[in-house]
Tab-separated table of C-alpha atoms in Angstrom:
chain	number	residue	atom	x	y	z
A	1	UNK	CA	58.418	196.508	215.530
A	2	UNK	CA	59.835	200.054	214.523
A	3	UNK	CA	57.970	202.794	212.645
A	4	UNK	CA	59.380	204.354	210.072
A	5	UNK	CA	58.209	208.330	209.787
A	6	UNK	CA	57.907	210.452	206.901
A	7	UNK	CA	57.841	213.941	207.292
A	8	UNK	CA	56.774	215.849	204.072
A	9	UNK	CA	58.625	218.877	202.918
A	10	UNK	CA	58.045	221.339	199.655
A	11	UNK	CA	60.118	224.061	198.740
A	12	UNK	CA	61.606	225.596	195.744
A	13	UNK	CA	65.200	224.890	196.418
A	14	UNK	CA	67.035	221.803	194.547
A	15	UNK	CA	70.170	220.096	196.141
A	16	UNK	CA	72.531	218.781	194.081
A	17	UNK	CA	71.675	215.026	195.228
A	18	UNK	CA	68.558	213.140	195.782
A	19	UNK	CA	69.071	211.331	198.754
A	20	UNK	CA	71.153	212.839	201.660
A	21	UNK	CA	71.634	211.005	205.252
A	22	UNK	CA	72.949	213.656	208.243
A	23	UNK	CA	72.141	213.959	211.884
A	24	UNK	CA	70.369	216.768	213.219
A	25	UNK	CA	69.751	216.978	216.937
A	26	UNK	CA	71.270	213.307	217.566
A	27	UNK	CA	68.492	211.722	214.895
A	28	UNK	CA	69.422	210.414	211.837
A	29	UNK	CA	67.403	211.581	208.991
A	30	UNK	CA	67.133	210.361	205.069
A	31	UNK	CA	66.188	213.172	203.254
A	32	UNK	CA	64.641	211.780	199.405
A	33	UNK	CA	64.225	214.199	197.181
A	34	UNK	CA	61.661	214.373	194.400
A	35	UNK	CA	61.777	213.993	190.777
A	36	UNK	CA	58.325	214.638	190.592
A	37	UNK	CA	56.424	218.132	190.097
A	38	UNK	CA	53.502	216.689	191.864
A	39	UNK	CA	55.034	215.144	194.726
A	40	UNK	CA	56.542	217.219	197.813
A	41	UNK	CA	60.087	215.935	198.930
A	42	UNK	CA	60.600	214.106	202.802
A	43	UNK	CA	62.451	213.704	205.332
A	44	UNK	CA	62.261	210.035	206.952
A	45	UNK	CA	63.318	208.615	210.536
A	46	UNK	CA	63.224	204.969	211.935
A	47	UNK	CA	61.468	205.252	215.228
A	48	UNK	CA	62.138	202.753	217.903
A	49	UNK	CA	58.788	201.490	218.278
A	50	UNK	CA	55.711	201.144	216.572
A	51	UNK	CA	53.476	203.577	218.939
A	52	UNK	CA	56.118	205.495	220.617
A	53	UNK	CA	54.303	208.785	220.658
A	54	UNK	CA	57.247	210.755	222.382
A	55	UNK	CA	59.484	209.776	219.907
A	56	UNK	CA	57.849	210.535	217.007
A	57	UNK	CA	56.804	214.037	218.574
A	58	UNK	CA	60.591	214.756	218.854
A	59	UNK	CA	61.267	213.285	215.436
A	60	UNK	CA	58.908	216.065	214.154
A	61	UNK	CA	59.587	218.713	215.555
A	62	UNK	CA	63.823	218.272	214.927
A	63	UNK	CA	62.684	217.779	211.624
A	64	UNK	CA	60.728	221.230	211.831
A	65	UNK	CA	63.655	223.176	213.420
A	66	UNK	CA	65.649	222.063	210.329
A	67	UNK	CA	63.668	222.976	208.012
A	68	UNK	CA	63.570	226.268	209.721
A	69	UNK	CA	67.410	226.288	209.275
A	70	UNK	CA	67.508	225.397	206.178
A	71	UNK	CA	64.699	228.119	204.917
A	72	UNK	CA	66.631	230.284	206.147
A	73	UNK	CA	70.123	229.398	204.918
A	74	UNK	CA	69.275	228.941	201.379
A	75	UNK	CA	66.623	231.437	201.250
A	76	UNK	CA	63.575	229.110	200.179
A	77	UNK	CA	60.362	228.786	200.349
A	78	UNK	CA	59.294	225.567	202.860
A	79	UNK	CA	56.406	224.013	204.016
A	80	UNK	CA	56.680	220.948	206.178
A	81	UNK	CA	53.746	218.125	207.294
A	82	UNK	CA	53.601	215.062	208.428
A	83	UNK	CA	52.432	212.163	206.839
A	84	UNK	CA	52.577	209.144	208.725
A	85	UNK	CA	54.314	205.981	208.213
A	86	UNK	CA	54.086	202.215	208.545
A	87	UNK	CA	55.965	199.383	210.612
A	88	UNK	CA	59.176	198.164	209.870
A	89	UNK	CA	61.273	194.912	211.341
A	90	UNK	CA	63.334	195.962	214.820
A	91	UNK	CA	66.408	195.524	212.775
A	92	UNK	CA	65.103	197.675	209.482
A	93	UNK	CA	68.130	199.762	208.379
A	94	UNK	CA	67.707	203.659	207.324
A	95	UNK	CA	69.974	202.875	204.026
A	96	UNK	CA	66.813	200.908	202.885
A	97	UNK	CA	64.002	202.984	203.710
A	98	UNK	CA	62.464	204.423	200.354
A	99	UNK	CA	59.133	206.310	200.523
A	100	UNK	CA	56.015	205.155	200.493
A	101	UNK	CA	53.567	208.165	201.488
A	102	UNK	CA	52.987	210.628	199.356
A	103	UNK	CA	51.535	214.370	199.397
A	104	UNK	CA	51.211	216.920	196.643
A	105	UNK	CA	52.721	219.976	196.516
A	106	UNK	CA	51.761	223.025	198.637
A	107	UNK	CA	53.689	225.664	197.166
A	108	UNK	CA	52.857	226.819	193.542
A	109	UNK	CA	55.527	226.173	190.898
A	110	UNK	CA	57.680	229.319	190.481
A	111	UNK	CA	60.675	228.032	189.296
A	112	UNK	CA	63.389	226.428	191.245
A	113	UNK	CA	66.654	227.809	193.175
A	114	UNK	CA	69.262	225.258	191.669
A	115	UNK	CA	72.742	223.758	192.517
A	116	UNK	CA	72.902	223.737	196.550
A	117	UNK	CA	74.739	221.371	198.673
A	118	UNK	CA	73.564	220.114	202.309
A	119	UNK	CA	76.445	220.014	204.278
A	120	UNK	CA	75.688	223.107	207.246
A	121	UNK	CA	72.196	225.235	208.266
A	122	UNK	CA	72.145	227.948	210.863
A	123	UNK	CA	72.981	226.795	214.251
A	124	UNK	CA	70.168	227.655	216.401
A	125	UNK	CA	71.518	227.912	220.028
A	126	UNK	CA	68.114	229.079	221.757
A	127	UNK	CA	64.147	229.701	222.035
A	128	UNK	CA	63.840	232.608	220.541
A	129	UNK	CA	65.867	231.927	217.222
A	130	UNK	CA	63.645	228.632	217.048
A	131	UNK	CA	60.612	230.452	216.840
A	132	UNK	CA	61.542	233.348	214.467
A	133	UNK	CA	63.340	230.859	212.252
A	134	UNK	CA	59.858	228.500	212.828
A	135	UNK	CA	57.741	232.098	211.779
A	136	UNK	CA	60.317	233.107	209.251
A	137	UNK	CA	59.906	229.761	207.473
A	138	UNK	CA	55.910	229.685	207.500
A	139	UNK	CA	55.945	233.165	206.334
A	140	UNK	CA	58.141	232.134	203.165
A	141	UNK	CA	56.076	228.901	202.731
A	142	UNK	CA	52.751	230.716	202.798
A	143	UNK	CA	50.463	231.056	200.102
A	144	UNK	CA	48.970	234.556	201.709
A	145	UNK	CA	50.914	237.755	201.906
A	146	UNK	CA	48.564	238.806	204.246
A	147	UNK	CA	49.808	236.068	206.595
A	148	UNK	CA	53.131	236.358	205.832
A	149	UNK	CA	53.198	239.870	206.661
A	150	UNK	CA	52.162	239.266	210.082
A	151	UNK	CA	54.470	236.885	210.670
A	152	UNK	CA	57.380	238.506	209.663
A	153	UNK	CA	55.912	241.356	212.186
A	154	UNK	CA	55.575	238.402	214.783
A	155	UNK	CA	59.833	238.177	214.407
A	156	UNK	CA	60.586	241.892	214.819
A	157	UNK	CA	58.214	241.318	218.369
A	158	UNK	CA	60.650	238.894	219.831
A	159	UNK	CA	62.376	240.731	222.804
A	160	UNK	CA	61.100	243.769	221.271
A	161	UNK	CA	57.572	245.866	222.510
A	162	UNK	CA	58.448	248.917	219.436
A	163	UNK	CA	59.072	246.945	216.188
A	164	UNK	CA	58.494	250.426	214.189
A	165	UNK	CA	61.156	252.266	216.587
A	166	UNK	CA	63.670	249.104	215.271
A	167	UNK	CA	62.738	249.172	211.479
A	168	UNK	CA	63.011	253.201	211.652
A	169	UNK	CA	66.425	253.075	213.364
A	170	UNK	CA	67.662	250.387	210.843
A	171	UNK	CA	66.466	251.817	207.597
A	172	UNK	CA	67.471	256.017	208.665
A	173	UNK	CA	70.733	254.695	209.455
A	174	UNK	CA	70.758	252.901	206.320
A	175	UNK	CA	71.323	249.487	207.486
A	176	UNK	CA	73.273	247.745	204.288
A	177	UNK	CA	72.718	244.347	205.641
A	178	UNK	CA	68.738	244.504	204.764
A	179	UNK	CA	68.644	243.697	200.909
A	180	UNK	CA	65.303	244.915	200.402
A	181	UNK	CA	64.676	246.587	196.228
A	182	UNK	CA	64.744	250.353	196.027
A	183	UNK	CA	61.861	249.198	193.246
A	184	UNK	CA	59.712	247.798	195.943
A	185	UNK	CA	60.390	250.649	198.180
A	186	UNK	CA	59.618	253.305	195.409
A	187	UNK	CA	55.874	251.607	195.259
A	188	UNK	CA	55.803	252.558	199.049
A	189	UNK	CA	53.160	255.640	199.430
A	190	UNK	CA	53.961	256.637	203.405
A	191	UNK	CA	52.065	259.242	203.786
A	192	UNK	CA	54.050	261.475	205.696
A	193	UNK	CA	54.656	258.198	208.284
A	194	UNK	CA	57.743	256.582	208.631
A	195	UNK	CA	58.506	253.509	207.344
A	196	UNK	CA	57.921	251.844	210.431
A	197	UNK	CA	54.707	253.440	211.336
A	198	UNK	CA	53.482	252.600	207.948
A	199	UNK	CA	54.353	249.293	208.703
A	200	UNK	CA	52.529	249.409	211.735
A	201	UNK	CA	49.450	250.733	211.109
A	202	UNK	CA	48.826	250.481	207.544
A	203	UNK	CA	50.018	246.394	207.473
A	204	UNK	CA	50.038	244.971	210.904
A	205	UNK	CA	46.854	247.061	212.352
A	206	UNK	CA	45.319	246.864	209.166
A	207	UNK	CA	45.170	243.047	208.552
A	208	UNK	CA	45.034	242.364	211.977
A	209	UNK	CA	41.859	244.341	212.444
A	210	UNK	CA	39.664	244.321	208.934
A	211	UNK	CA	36.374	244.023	210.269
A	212	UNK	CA	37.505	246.455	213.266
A	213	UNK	CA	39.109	249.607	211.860
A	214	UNK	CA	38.592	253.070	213.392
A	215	UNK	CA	37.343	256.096	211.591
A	216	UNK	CA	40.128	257.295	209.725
A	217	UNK	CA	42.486	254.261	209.916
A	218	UNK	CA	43.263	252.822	206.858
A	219	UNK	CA	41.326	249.459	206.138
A	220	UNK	CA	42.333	246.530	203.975
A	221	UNK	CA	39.775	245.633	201.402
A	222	UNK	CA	40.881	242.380	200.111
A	223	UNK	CA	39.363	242.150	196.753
A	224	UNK	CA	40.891	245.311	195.448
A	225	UNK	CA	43.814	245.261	193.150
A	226	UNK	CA	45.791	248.332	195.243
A	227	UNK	CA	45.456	246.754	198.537
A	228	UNK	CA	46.564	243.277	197.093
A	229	UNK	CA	49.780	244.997	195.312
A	230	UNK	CA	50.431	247.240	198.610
A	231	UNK	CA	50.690	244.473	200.869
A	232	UNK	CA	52.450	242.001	198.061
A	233	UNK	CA	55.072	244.864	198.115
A	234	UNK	CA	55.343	245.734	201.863
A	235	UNK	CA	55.678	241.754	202.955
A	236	UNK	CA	58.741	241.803	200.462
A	237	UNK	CA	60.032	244.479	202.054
A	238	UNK	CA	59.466	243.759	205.496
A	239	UNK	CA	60.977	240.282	204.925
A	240	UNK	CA	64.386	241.411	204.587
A	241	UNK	CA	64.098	243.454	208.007
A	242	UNK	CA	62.756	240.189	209.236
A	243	UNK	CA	65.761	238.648	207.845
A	244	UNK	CA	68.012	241.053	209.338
A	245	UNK	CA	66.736	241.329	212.991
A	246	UNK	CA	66.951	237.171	213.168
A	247	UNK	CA	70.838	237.585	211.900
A	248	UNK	CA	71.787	241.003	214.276
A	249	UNK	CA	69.719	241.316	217.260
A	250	UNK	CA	68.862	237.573	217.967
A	251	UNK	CA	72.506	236.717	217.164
A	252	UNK	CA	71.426	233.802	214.920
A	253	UNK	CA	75.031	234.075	213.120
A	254	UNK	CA	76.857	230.506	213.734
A	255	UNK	CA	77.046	227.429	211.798
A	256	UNK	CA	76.257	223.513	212.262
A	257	UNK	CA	77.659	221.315	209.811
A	258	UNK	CA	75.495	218.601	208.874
């Protein structure tokens, strides 16, 4: 007996089709996508085996890498779970698999991204693009700024011990390639820090460290309106540095069509 796997996926971009089939990593993967508001999207896989636990741990995590990918290339939020499966006959053909687990949505409803096509994602050639890509996408599928702040911080640490030194260098030397909004920018009180500093120690150390904040360190006090809009603002800012350090310093700038 095989297992057929269904790996859940929401996000707020909608393909053109409902049903796709492509490989990804030498596995074949249906991807069905929902009609429903209430039900999250998913990916499914017809594993060799009813218990093959090694099979099913690859399954998922190809199917996490490519959701990473495709975060990133269309820009959109994802969030990606398993959710099990049941047994199918030896001989049970992908074509006929239809889904029969379902999960509701994880990300709020805030309109949809409309019209794409599946047919490339980022080609991720290495360890360290997997993992920013894997942070990058958690960060956009996150409900918390807070947390999405410190993961996009987590991305400008790979191969890198001076994030602010990066994001200072990038945004004096006006870097056009990170899209952030003058708007959100403008909201930005430094302080007579630099951007990165700021960054630093008024985000990263700040969240990081709530209960633990020295004398004269700014704190985060995460029932007030100012800190909620200051960190709302700096996560969509940092993002696009985020964005821009996966694309120019990890060299995450080739193709795989699908």
């Amino acid at each position: 007996m095989a297992y057929q796997m269904h790996i859940g996926y929401d996000n707020n971009c909608r393909l053109d089709k409902n049903i796709y089939y492509f490989d990804y990593k030498n596995i074949r993967y249906k991807l069905i996508q929902s009609n429903s508001k209430k039900w999250i999207n998913v990916l499914i896989t017809i594993i060799p085996g009813f218990n093959n636990t090694k099979a099913i741990n690859e399954a998922y995590i190809t199917a996490a890498e490519f959701l990473s990918a495709f975060c990133y290339e269309f820009n959109a939020r994802v969030s990606v779970s398993y959710l099990g499966g049941q047994g199918v006959p030896d001989n049970f053909k992908l074509k006929s698999a239809k889904c029969r687990v379902f999960s509701v949505r994880k990300i709020p409803f805030t309109g949809e991204i409309l019209g794409h096509t599946l047919f490339r994602v980022p080609k991720i050639e290495n360890e360290d693009q997997r993992i920013a890509l894997a942070l990058y996408r958690d960060a956009m599928g996150s409900n918390s700024n807070y947390l999405s702040f410190l993961f996009y911080w987590q991305i400008l640490q790979i191969n890198n011990k001076n994030p602010e030194s990066w994001i200072n260098k990038s945004f004096y030397k006006k870097n056009r390639a990170i899209r952030f909004s003058q708007n959100d920018l403008s909201q930005i009180k430094l302080n007579n820090k630099k951007l990165g500093e700021y960054f630093k120690d008024d985000c990263r150390d700040a969240i990081a460290h709530i209960t633990s904040r020295k004398p004269g360190k700014t704190k985060i006090l995460l029932d007030t309106l100012e800190d909620n809009i200051r960190i709302d603002v700096s996560t969509r800012v940092i993002k696009e540095f985020a964005y821009t350090y996966i694309k120019e310093v990890l060299g995450l700038n080739k193709h795989l069509s699908l």
